[in-house]
Short mmCIF file of C-alpha atoms in Angstrom, two decimals:
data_model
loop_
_atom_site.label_atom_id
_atom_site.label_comp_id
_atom_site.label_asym_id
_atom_site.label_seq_id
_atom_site.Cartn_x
_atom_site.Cartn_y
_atom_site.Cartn_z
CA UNK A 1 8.95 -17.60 -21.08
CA UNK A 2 9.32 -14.47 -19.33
CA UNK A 3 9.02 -13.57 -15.62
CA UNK A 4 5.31 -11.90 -14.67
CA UNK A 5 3.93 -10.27 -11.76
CA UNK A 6 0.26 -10.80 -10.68
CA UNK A 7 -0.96 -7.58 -8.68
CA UNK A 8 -4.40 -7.73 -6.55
CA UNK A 9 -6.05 -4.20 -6.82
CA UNK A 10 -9.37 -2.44 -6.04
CA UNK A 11 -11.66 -1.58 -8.39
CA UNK A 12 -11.31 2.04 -7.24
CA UNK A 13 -7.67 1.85 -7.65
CA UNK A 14 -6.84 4.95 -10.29
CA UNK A 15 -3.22 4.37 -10.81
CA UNK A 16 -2.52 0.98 -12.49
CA UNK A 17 -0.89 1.95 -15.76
CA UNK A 18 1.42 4.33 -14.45
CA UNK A 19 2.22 2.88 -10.88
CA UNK A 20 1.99 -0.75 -11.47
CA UNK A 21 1.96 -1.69 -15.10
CA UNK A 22 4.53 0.65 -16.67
CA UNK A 23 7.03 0.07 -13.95
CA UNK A 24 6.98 -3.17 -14.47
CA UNK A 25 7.22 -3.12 -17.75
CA UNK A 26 10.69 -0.93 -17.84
CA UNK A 27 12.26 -3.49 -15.45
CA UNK A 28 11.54 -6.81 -17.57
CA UNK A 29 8.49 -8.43 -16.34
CA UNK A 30 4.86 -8.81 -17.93
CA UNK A 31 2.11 -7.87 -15.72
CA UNK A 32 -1.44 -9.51 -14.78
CA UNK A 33 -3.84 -7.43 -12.58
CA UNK A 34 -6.73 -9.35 -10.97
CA UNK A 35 -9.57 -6.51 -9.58
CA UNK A 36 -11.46 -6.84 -6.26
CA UNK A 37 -14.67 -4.87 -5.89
CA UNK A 38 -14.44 -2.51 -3.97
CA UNK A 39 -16.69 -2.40 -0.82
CA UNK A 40 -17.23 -0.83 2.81
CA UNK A 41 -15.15 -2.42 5.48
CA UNK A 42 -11.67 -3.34 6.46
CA UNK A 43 -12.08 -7.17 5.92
CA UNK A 44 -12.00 -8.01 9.34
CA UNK A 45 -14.96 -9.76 10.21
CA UNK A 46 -16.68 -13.36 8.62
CA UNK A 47 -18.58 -12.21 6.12
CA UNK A 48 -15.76 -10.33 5.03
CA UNK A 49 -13.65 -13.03 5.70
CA UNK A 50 -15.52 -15.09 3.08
CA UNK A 51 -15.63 -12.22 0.34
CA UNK A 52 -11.97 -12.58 0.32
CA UNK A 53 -11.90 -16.43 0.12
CA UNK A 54 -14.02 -16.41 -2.84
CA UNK A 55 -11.69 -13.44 -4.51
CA UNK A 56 -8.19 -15.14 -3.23
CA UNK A 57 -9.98 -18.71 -4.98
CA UNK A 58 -10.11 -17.35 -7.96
CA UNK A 59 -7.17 -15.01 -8.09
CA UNK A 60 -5.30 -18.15 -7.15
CA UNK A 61 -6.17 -19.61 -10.18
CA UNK A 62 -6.16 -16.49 -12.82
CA UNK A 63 -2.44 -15.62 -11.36
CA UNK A 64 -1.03 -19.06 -11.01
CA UNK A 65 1.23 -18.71 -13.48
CA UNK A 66 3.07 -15.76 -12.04
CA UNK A 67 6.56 -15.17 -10.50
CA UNK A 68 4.97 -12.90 -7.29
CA UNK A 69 2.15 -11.40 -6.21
CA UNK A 70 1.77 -8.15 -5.20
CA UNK A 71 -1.34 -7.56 -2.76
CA UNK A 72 -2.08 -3.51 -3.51
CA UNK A 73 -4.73 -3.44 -0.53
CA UNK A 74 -5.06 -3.24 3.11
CA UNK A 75 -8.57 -4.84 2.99
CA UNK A 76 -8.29 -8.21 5.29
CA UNK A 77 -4.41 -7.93 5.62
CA UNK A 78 -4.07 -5.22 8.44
CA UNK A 79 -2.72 -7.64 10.87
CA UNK A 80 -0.65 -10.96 10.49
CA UNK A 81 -3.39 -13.09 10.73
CA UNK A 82 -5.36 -12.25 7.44
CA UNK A 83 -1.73 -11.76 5.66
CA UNK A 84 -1.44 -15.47 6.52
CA UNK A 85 -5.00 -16.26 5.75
CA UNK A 86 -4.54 -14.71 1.91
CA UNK A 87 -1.06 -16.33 1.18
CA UNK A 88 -2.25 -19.56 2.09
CA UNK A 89 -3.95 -19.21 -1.19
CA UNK A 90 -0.90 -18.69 -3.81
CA UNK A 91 1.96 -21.25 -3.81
CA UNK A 92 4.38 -17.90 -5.03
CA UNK A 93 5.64 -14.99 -3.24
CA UNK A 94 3.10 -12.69 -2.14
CA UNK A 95 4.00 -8.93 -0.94
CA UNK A 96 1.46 -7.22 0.97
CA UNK A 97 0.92 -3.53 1.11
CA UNK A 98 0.83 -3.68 4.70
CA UNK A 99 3.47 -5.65 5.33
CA UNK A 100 5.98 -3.62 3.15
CA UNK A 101 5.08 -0.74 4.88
CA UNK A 102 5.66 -1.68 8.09
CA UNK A 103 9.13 -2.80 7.14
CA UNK A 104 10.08 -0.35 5.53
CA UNK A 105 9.57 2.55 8.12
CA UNK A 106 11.10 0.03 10.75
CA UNK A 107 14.39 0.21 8.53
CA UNK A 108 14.53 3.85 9.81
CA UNK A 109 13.06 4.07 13.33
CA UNK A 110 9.40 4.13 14.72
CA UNK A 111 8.85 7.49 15.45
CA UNK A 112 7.01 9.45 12.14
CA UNK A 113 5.77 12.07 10.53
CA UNK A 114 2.00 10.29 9.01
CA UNK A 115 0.29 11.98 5.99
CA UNK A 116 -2.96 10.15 5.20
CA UNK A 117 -5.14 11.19 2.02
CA UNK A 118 -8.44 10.50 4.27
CA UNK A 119 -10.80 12.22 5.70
CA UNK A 120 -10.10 12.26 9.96
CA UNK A 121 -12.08 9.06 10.83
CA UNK A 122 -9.95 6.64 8.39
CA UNK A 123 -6.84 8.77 9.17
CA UNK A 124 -6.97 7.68 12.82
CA UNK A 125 -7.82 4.27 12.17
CA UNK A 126 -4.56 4.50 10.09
CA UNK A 127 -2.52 5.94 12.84
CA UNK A 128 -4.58 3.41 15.77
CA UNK A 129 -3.09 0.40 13.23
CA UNK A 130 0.45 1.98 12.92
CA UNK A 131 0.46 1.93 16.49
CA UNK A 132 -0.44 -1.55 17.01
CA UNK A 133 2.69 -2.38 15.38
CA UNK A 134 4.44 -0.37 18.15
CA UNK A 135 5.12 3.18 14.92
CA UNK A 136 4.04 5.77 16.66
CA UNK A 137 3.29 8.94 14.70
CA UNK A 138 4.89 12.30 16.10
CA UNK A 139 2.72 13.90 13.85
CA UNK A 140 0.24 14.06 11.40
CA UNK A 141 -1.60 14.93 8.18
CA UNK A 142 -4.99 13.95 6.64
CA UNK A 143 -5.69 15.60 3.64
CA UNK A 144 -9.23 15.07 3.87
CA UNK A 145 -10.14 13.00 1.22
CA UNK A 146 -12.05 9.63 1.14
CA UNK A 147 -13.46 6.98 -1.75
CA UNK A 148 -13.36 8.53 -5.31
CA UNK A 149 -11.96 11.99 -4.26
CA UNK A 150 -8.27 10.24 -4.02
CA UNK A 151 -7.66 9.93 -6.86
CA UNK A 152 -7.51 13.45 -7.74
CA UNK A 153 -3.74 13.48 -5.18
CA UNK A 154 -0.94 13.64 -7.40
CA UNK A 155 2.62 13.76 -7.00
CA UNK A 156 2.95 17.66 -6.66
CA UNK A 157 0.52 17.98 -3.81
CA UNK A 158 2.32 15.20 -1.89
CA UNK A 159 5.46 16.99 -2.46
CA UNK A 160 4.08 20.11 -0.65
CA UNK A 161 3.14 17.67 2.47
CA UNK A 162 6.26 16.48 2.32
CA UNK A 163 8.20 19.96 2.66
CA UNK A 164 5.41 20.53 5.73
CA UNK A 165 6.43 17.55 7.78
CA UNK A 166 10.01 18.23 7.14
CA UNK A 167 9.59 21.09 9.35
CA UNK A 168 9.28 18.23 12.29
CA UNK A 169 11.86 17.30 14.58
CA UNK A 170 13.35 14.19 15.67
CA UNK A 171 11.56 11.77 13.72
CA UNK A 172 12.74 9.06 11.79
CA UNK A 173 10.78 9.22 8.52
CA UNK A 174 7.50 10.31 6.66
CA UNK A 175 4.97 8.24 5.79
CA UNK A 176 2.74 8.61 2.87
CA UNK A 177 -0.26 6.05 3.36
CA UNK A 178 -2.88 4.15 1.08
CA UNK A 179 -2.38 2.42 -2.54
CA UNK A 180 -4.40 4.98 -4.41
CA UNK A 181 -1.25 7.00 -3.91
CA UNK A 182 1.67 8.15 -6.11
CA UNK A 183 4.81 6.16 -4.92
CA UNK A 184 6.38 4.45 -7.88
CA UNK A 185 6.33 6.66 -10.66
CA UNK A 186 5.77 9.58 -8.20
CA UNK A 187 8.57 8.64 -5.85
CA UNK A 188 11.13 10.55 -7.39
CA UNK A 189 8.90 13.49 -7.24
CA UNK A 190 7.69 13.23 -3.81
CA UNK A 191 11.35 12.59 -2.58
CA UNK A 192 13.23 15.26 -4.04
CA UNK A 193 13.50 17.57 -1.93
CA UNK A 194 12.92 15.62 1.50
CA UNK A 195 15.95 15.38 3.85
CA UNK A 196 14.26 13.19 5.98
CA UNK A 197 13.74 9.25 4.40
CA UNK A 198 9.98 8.77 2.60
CA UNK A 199 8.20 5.69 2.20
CA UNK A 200 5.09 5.21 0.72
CA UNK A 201 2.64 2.32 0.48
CA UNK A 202 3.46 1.77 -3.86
CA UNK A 203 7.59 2.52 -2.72
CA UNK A 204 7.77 0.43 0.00
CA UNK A 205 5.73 -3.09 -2.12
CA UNK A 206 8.63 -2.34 -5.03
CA UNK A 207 11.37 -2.13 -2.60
CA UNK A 208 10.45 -5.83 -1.25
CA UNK A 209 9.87 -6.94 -4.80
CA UNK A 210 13.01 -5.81 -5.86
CA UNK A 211 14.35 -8.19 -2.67
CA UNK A 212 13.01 -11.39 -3.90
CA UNK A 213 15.56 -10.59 -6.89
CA UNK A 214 13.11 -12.96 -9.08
#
């Protein structure tokens, strides 16, 4: 039987096929994708809190036959304490959006160059949360986009960003935030030209998957 990978998306998500599924695909493993609705919030409080048990219950059991898990959200797993909370659900590896990016820009410093697709109120929430985990942004970019407008960001206008914050000195790499992203099949893209390390949120969940070495 061959190795699979079970990857937790929102229903917003526009990318799966060519950021998740494909890539998968071309490096051996079969793919399952279990969708949470998406829905205002950040996951944080008890109501919240119990949307995700009754997702993670059942995700549990639709993905139990899979190698890893990746989690392709920040809802509920912005801080260690819901990351713990939703792997106590899966007895397999689970990589966390979050997590993976966190690590990854830690591999290079803590001083970066943030580009955001929100609009300004989300984008400071993302650099208030960077911060927490003592990454503090030098600078910044919000390309002003929120909910269904992401998914109109591809690669090409990322690249431009890119070339903008390469103009910054003496940081330690760019950061390209949220999911709905390209970063796997837009990575080479995105990083062409940069002479300064780029992760993104799809870039950094493959480089830990490609760790487990499952």
């Amino acid at each position: 039987m061959g190795k699979s990978i079970g990857i937790i998306i929102s229903s917003e998500h526009p990318r799966f096929d060519e950021e998740y599924k494909n890539t998968f695909i071309n490096i051996g493993y079969g793919v399952k994708k279990y969708i949470m609705d998406f829905v205002p919030g950040h996951g944080l409080n008890d109501d919240e809190r119990e949307l995700i048990k009754n997702h993670m219950e059942i995700a549990g059991k639709s993905l139990a036959d899979c190698d890893a898990i990746l989690y392709a959200r920040s809802y509920g797993a912005f801080y260690d304490d819901g990351i713990k909370y939703i792997r106590s659900f899966f007895d397999m590896p689970v990589i966390f959006s979050t997590e993976s990016i966190i690590k990854n820009i830690k591999k290079y410093g803590n001083k970066i160059y943030t580009i955001t697709p929100y609009a300004q109120k989300r984008h400071d929430l993302e650099i208030r949360w960077l911060n927490h985990y003592k990454i503090r942004s030098a600078a910044s970019m919000s390309l002003g986009r929120d909910d269904g407008y992401l998914k109109f960001i591809e690669p090409d206008d990322l690249n431009e960003a890119v070339k903008i914050a390469n103009k910054s000195l003496n940081i330690d790499a760019i950061y390209i935030a949220c999911t709905f992203m390209p970063g796997i099949s837009g990575r080479n893209i995105i990083e062409r030209d940069s002479k300064i390390p780029v992760i993104s949120a799809n870039g950094a969940m493959l480089n830990d998957f490609l760790e487990l070495n499952i």
